[in-house]
Amino acid sequence: MGWADPHDADPAEDSMTIIAPSILSADFARLGEEVRAVAEAGGDWIHLDVMDGHFVPNITFGPALIKALRPHTTKHFDVHLMIAPADPYLAAFAEAGADTISVHVEAGPHIHRSLQTIRALGKRAGIALNPGTPASMVEPVLDLVDLVVCMTVNPGFGGQSFLPSALETVARVRAMAAGRAIDIEVDGGITPETVEAAARAGANVFVAGSGVFGGGPAAYARNIAAIREGANSATGRDGLRC
C-alpha cells in the first residue's frame, strides 16, 4: 500500500479541522492494528512523536517503526521530531514514509537549513515550539513552513494535562501566519473539554493521544467525533479531510 502525496490537496488551503491521533498513547504491542483502527474511526492524520532521551526526557522510536507502519494506512503521517540534532536523520524519516516532518525551533541554530532540507526531500515542513518558547521565535521561518506545532504540554510524555497558558502562543502564531497557507497544530492534553479553547485561539490541527485512545477501540470513533465537534462548534468549521 502506498501513501498520499503530501502536496496533493494541501491541508492548509481551507483550514479544515484535522484530528491527528498520536500513537504514543496506542497499544505498542499491536501498533499496526491501532493505526488501522483510528484511521477507520475517522482520524485524519497519524501523529508520530519521535523522542531521543536527550532533547526530551523520553525515548520512543525511529524511522524503522514508521516504515513498518506505513503499509497499514494511506493516512497522512505527521512526524514530530523531538530530537537534537535533527538534520542527520531527516532523509531517513522521509524515506520511511513521513508526509510532514516537524523540527523544534529550540533544537539547533540552523533551523532554516533544516526546513529547506525537509522541503527538498519533497515533504511538508513543520516548525515546533515548546510552551515556554516565545512565538516570535518562529516568525523568521514562516515562509518556509506548512505547519506550526504549538506544544500545549511540556514535551516528553503522553497523558499530561493541557496548559492553558500556551493558548496565547497559538493566537500569536495564527496572527503572524495570516495570509499564509499554514496549519496551526496543538499537541498535548487535547480532549473534547480543551479543544474548543485551542480552536478559538487559532488551531486547526489537533493532536490527541489519550483523548482518542482512551476507552479502547470501541471508543475511538466516538472520541474522535467528540473532539472534532468541539473544535467545529468553537469556530464554525465543518467537514473533514480524508
XYZ file of C-alpha atoms in Angstrom:
242
model
C 0.000 0.000 0.000
C 1.342 3.427 -0.928
C 0.735 6.748 0.735
C -0.736 10.043 -0.341
C 1.461 12.671 -1.939
C 1.757 15.363 0.772
C 1.393 18.069 -1.851
C -1.981 16.786 -3.062
C -4.742 18.942 -1.525
C -2.628 20.922 0.925
C -4.374 20.683 4.319
C -3.782 24.391 4.954
C -5.816 25.527 1.957
C -9.138 25.789 3.751
C -8.074 25.408 7.400
C -10.314 22.404 7.874
C -10.376 20.730 11.246
C -7.835 17.907 11.276
C -7.723 15.299 14.043
C -4.346 13.585 14.409
C -4.374 10.610 16.801
C -0.989 10.246 18.499
C 0.269 6.675 18.595
C 2.227 7.463 21.753
C -0.976 6.512 23.610
C -1.690 3.423 21.497
C -1.058 -0.206 22.425
C 2.523 -0.714 21.238
C 2.040 -4.476 21.158
C -0.301 -4.058 18.175
C 0.535 -0.740 16.598
C -0.428 -1.747 13.083
C -3.922 -2.657 14.251
C -4.174 0.553 16.255
C -3.215 2.727 13.283
C -5.782 0.999 11.094
C -8.412 1.326 13.814
C -8.050 5.083 14.333
C -7.892 5.635 10.580
C -11.156 3.752 10.137
C -12.637 5.609 13.128
C -12.221 8.971 11.413
C -8.707 10.136 12.240
C -7.389 12.449 9.513
C -3.658 12.211 10.169
C -1.488 9.838 12.212
C 0.816 11.706 14.599
C 4.176 10.099 15.362
C 6.284 11.504 18.211
C 9.987 10.746 17.855
C 11.988 11.335 21.052
C 15.685 10.812 21.698
C 16.062 10.940 25.501
C 18.294 13.993 25.047
C 16.182 16.842 23.695
C 13.256 15.499 25.739
C 13.328 13.089 28.709
C 11.936 10.038 26.932
C 12.870 7.623 24.137
C 10.225 6.400 21.700
C 11.058 5.113 18.209
C 12.790 5.938 14.950
C 12.433 5.565 11.179
C 12.223 1.766 11.248
C 8.933 1.777 13.132
C 7.456 4.444 10.868
C 8.456 2.401 7.827
C 6.806 -0.667 9.365
C 3.565 1.243 9.985
C 3.430 2.893 6.578
C 1.763 -0.057 4.756
C -1.106 -0.082 7.267
C -2.749 3.154 6.077
C -2.703 5.843 3.424
C -3.411 8.496 6.063
C -1.057 11.461 6.320
C 1.927 10.675 8.580
C 2.654 13.724 10.750
C 6.138 13.113 12.168
C 7.177 15.305 15.101
C 10.916 15.147 15.756
C 11.807 15.894 19.364
C 15.457 15.174 18.739
C 18.685 17.149 18.567
C 20.357 17.293 16.186
C 17.631 16.505 13.658
C 19.395 17.162 10.360
C 21.330 13.866 10.121
C 18.060 11.904 10.271
C 15.729 13.907 8.028
C 16.328 11.797 4.923
C 15.722 8.583 6.863
C 12.354 9.802 8.135
C 11.398 10.993 4.665
C 12.296 7.615 3.173
C 10.360 5.838 5.946
C 7.126 7.428 4.756
C 6.670 10.716 6.613
C 4.397 13.229 4.885
C 5.058 16.154 7.227
C 8.278 16.420 9.241
C 8.417 18.947 12.084
C 11.585 20.022 13.867
C 11.859 22.107 17.018
C 12.992 25.703 16.851
C 14.904 25.048 20.104
C 16.771 22.016 18.711
C 19.542 23.751 16.799
C 20.999 27.014 15.487
C 20.354 26.397 11.769
C 16.608 25.891 11.586
C 16.368 27.453 8.113
C 18.653 24.739 6.767
C 16.607 22.002 8.436
C 13.368 23.275 6.905
C 14.953 23.721 3.478
C 16.205 20.135 3.656
C 12.747 18.807 4.515
C 11.220 20.652 1.576
C 13.982 19.451 -0.749
C 13.072 15.897 0.281
C 9.564 16.540 -1.048
C 7.888 16.688 2.352
C 5.782 19.277 4.146
C 7.917 21.177 6.642
C 6.853 21.958 10.178
C 8.329 24.010 12.996
C 7.524 23.181 16.626
C 7.911 25.229 19.771
C 7.699 24.381 23.444
C 5.225 26.102 25.800
C 7.902 28.368 27.258
C 9.293 29.485 23.891
C 8.147 32.894 22.593
C 6.022 32.753 19.454
C 8.353 35.305 17.871
C 10.992 32.571 17.501
C 9.147 31.058 14.538
C 8.413 34.304 12.696
C 11.683 34.318 10.680
C 10.880 30.920 9.122
C 7.157 31.194 8.433
C 7.750 31.439 4.685
C 9.425 28.014 4.809
C 6.786 26.074 6.732
C 3.490 24.359 6.076
C 2.793 23.667 9.754
C 3.493 25.247 13.131
C 3.246 22.894 16.116
C 2.432 24.656 19.383
C 3.080 22.356 22.316
C 0.312 22.594 24.899
C 2.215 20.408 27.368
C 5.910 20.190 28.130
C 7.155 17.557 25.681
C 8.390 14.136 26.661
C 5.450 12.063 27.845
C 1.868 11.395 26.817
C -1.123 11.850 29.094
C -0.140 15.239 30.521
C -2.576 17.995 31.427
C -3.287 20.800 28.978
C -1.508 24.120 29.651
C -3.988 26.990 29.081
C -1.121 29.490 29.077
C 0.037 28.016 25.751
C -3.071 29.375 24.032
C -1.535 32.837 23.889
C 1.257 31.360 21.776
C -1.290 29.721 19.480
C -3.084 33.028 18.979
C 0.144 34.897 18.275
C 1.295 32.293 15.766
C -2.059 32.377 13.987
C -1.826 36.169 13.731
C 1.725 36.024 12.381
C 0.731 33.367 9.855
C -2.185 35.379 8.477
C -2.315 35.238 4.700
C -0.132 32.144 4.512
C -1.288 28.567 3.872
C -0.036 27.309 7.228
C -1.724 24.790 9.501
C -1.561 25.531 13.232
C -1.313 22.368 15.300
C -1.747 21.932 19.047
C -0.128 18.934 20.688
C -0.750 17.854 24.264
C -3.721 17.395 26.554
C -6.304 17.712 23.775
C -9.732 16.388 24.768
C -13.326 17.392 23.987
C -13.058 19.710 27.009
C -9.869 21.526 25.937
C -10.200 21.531 22.160
C -12.691 24.411 21.992
C -10.279 26.895 23.566
C -7.469 25.716 21.292
C -9.672 26.113 18.220
C -10.780 29.594 19.267
C -7.125 30.557 19.697
C -6.480 29.650 16.068
C -5.529 25.980 15.866
C -6.955 23.753 13.148
C -4.921 20.562 13.692
C -5.491 18.725 16.967
C -3.140 16.009 18.174
C -4.819 13.735 20.694
C -3.344 10.696 22.380
C -5.275 9.503 25.410
C -8.163 11.680 24.225
C -8.550 9.301 21.275
C -7.149 6.007 22.533
C -8.823 6.095 25.964
C -11.565 3.511 26.272
C -10.187 1.090 23.704
C -11.055 0.516 20.037
C -14.813 0.618 20.608
C -14.467 4.244 21.742
C -12.138 5.571 19.028
C -14.822 6.804 16.626
C -16.792 8.395 19.450
C -13.683 10.084 20.871
C -12.581 11.467 17.504
C -16.081 12.719 16.720
C -16.308 14.469 20.097
C -13.005 16.286 19.580
C -13.998 17.288 16.055
C -17.395 18.503 17.232
C -15.792 20.599 19.962
C -13.379 22.224 17.519
C -16.030 22.874 14.900
C -18.511 24.297 17.379
C -15.896 26.808 18.515
C -15.067 28.029 15.023
C -17.966 27.217 12.734
C -15.804 24.903 10.637
C -17.326 21.776 9.205
C -16.311 18.817 7.131
C -13.255 16.634 7.388
C -10.318 15.708 5.240
C -9.669 12.101 4.312
